[in-house]
XYZ file of C-alpha atoms in Angstrom:
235
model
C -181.507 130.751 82.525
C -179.035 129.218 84.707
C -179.257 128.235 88.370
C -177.566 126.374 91.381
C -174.173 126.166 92.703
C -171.796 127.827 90.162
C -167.844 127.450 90.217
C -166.040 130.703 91.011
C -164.627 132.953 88.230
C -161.267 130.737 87.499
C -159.091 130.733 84.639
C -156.935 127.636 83.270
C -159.480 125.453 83.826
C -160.179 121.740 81.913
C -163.260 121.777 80.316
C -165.455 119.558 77.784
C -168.681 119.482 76.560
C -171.472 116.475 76.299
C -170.219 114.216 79.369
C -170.579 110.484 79.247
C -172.703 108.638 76.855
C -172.961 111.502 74.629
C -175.151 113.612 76.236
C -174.935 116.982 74.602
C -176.506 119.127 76.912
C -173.993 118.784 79.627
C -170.768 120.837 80.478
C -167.641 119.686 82.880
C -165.447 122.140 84.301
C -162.767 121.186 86.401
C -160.007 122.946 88.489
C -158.182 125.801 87.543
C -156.780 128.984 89.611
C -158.170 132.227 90.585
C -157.030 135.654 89.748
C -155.205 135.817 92.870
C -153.373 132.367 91.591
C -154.718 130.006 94.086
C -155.505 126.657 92.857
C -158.928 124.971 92.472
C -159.521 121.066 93.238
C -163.152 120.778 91.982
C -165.513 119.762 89.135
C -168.640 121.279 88.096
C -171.115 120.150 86.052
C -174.013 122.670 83.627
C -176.761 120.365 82.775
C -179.997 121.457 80.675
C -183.029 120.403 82.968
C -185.427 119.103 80.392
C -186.125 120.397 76.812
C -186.061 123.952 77.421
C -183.407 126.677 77.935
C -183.279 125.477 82.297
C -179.285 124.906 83.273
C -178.402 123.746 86.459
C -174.985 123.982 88.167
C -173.363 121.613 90.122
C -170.712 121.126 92.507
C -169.890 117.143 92.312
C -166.245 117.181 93.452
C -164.502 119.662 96.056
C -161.694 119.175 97.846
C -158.640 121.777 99.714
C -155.676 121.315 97.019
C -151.966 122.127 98.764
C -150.544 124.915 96.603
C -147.037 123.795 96.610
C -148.212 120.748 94.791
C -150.310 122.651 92.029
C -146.784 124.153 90.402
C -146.242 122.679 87.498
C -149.755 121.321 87.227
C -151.968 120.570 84.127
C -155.367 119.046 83.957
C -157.564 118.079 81.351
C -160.954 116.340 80.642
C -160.650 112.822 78.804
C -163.528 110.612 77.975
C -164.711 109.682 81.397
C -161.783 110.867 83.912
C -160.052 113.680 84.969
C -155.808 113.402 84.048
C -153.741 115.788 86.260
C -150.184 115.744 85.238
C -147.329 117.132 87.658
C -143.996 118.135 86.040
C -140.664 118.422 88.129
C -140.041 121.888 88.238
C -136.306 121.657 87.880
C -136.657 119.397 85.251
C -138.553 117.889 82.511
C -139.580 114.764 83.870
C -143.191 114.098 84.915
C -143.456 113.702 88.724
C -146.592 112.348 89.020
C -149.755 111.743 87.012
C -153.106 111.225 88.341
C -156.199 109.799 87.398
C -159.587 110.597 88.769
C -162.777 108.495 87.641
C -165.932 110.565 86.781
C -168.884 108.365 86.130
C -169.324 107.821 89.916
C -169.272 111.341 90.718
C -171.847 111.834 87.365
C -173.716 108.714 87.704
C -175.301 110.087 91.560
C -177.844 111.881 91.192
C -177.509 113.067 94.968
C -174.292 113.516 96.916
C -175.041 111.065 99.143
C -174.511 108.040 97.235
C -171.102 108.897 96.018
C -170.609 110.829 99.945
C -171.142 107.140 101.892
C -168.776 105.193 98.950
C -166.135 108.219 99.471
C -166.174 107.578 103.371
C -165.936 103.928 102.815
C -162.434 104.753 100.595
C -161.662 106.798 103.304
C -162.182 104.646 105.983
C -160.339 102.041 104.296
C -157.272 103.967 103.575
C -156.678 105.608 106.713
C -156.478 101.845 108.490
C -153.775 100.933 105.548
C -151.961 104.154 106.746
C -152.306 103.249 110.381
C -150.973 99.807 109.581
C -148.009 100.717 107.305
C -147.117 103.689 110.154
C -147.797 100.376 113.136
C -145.883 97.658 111.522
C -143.124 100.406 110.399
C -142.644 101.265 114.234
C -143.211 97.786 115.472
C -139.933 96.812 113.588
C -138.779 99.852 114.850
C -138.131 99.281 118.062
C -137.951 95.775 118.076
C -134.868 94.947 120.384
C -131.528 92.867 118.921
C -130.472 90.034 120.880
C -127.000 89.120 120.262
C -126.787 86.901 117.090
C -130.127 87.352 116.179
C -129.827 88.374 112.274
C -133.681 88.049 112.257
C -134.555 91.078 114.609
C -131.495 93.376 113.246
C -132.655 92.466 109.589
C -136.120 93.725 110.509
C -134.828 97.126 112.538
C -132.629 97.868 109.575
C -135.693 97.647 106.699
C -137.541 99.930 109.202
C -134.847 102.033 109.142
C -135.069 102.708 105.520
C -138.576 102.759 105.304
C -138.680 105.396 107.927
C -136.649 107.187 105.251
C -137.808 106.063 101.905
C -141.106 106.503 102.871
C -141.678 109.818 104.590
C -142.621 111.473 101.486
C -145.573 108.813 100.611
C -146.698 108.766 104.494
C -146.740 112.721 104.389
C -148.104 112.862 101.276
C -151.743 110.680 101.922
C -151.296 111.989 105.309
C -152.114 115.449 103.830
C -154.331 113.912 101.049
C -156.834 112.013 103.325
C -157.247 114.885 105.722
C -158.580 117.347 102.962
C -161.336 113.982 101.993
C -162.041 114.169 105.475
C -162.772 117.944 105.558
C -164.694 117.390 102.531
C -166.527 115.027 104.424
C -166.764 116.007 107.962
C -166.058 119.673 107.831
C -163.155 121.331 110.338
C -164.033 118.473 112.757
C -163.001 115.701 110.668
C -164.524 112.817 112.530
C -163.215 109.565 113.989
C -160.646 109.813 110.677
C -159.269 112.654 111.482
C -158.597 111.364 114.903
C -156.873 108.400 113.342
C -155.012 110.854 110.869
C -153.646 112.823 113.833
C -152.134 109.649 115.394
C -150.295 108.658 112.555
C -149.218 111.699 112.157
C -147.820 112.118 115.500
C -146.590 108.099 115.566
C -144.492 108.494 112.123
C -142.978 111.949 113.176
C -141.810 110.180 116.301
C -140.420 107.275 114.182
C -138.706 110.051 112.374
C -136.986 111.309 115.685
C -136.132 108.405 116.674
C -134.700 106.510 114.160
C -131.336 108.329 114.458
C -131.194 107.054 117.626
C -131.969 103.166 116.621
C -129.348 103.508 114.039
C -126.667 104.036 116.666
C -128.253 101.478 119.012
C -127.874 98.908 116.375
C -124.532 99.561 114.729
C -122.148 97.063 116.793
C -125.033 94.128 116.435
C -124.732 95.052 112.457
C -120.502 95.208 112.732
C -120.819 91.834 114.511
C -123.267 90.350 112.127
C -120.948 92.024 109.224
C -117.971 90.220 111.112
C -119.813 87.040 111.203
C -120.849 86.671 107.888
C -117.053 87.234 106.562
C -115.873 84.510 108.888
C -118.502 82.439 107.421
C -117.419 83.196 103.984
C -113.682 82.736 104.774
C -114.209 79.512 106.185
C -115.560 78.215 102.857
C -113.090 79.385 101.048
């Protein structure tokens, strides 16, 4: 007989028998999509309670997956991690490929363990965010004295990060606020809080920057000019 928290019917789904260490009465599932074609984020575990015919489900992973990134998606079960590989849909490159560690998630025997070392993660990667987003808009809108190649040099890397790195900031953005709901539920905590500032900070940055651009294009002509002078006079 079979008991506990079972995944929902799914199809396309990794799976692999015996777990870590070798232990054959134990069965992984992992992701997959629904009928409907929504796709899962999760892993289950089937383990045999004792020496009889007892199996218990398990939910050790769950987390909201955005569908747009699932296209092109393939998962599978390897020794003791998950690898999710994302191909470019317009091409046949590999966007991204993912790793996710299991023997935490299988090694607690209660959530709670692997719940307080997911919060400290998440705790820690939500300041990095903060700082990167901070720092980002610190050089932002630092102001260019006249001559000063220091303070333009800094607006100007700011400038491209704001550009070069909307995609990454968007993308754990979104990543750390579905660990939060895992976490927290729909109220998210003190994280989400911090989430929804950065995300309001770096979209600002984003409006913005055309703006700084402008206000620092005749301190970067005059720099420009300066640096040629400097060159022709060694010549």
């Amino acid at each position: 007989s079979t008991s506990g928290q079972a995944p929902s019917p799914r199809r396309h789904f990794a799976f692999s028998p015996g777990g870590l260490g070798g232990a054959e009465a134990r069965i992984w599932v992992y992701g997959g999509e629904s009928r409907e074609g929504y796709a899962h984020d999760d892993l289950y575990e089937l383990a045999r309670v004792g020496a009889g015919d007892d199996w218990v489900w398990r939910c050790l992973y769950s987390a909201e997956l955005n569908q747009l990134s699932s296209i092109g998606r393939a998962v599978a079960i390897a020794g003791p991690r998950v690898i999710s590989v994302r191909a470019h849909v317009l091409s046949t490159a590999h966007e991204t490929v993912e790793l996710m560690q299991l023997e935490p998630l299988v090694a607690a025997e209660a959530n709670a363990p692997f719940a307080e070392d997911l919060a400290g993660e998440l705790q820690r990667q939500v300041r990095a965010l903060e700082a990167f987003v901070d720092a980002t808009r610190e050089e932002l809108f630092k102001q260019v004295p006249a001559g000063d190649g220091a303070a333009l040099l800094a607006v100007l890397k700011a400038l491209h990060a704001v550009q070069a790195e909307s995609a990454r900031v968007e993308y754990e953005t979104d990543l750390l606020r579905d660990v939060t709901t895992y976490l927290h539920g729909q109220e998210g905590g003190a994280e989400a809080e911090a989430l929804a500032r950065v995300e309001a900070a770096w979209r600002d940055a984003r409006r913005q920057a055309p703006e700084r651009r402008k206000a620092v294009k005749a301190p970067q002509e005059e720099e420009a000019a300066r640096i040629l002078d400097a060159i022709v006079a060694l010549a």
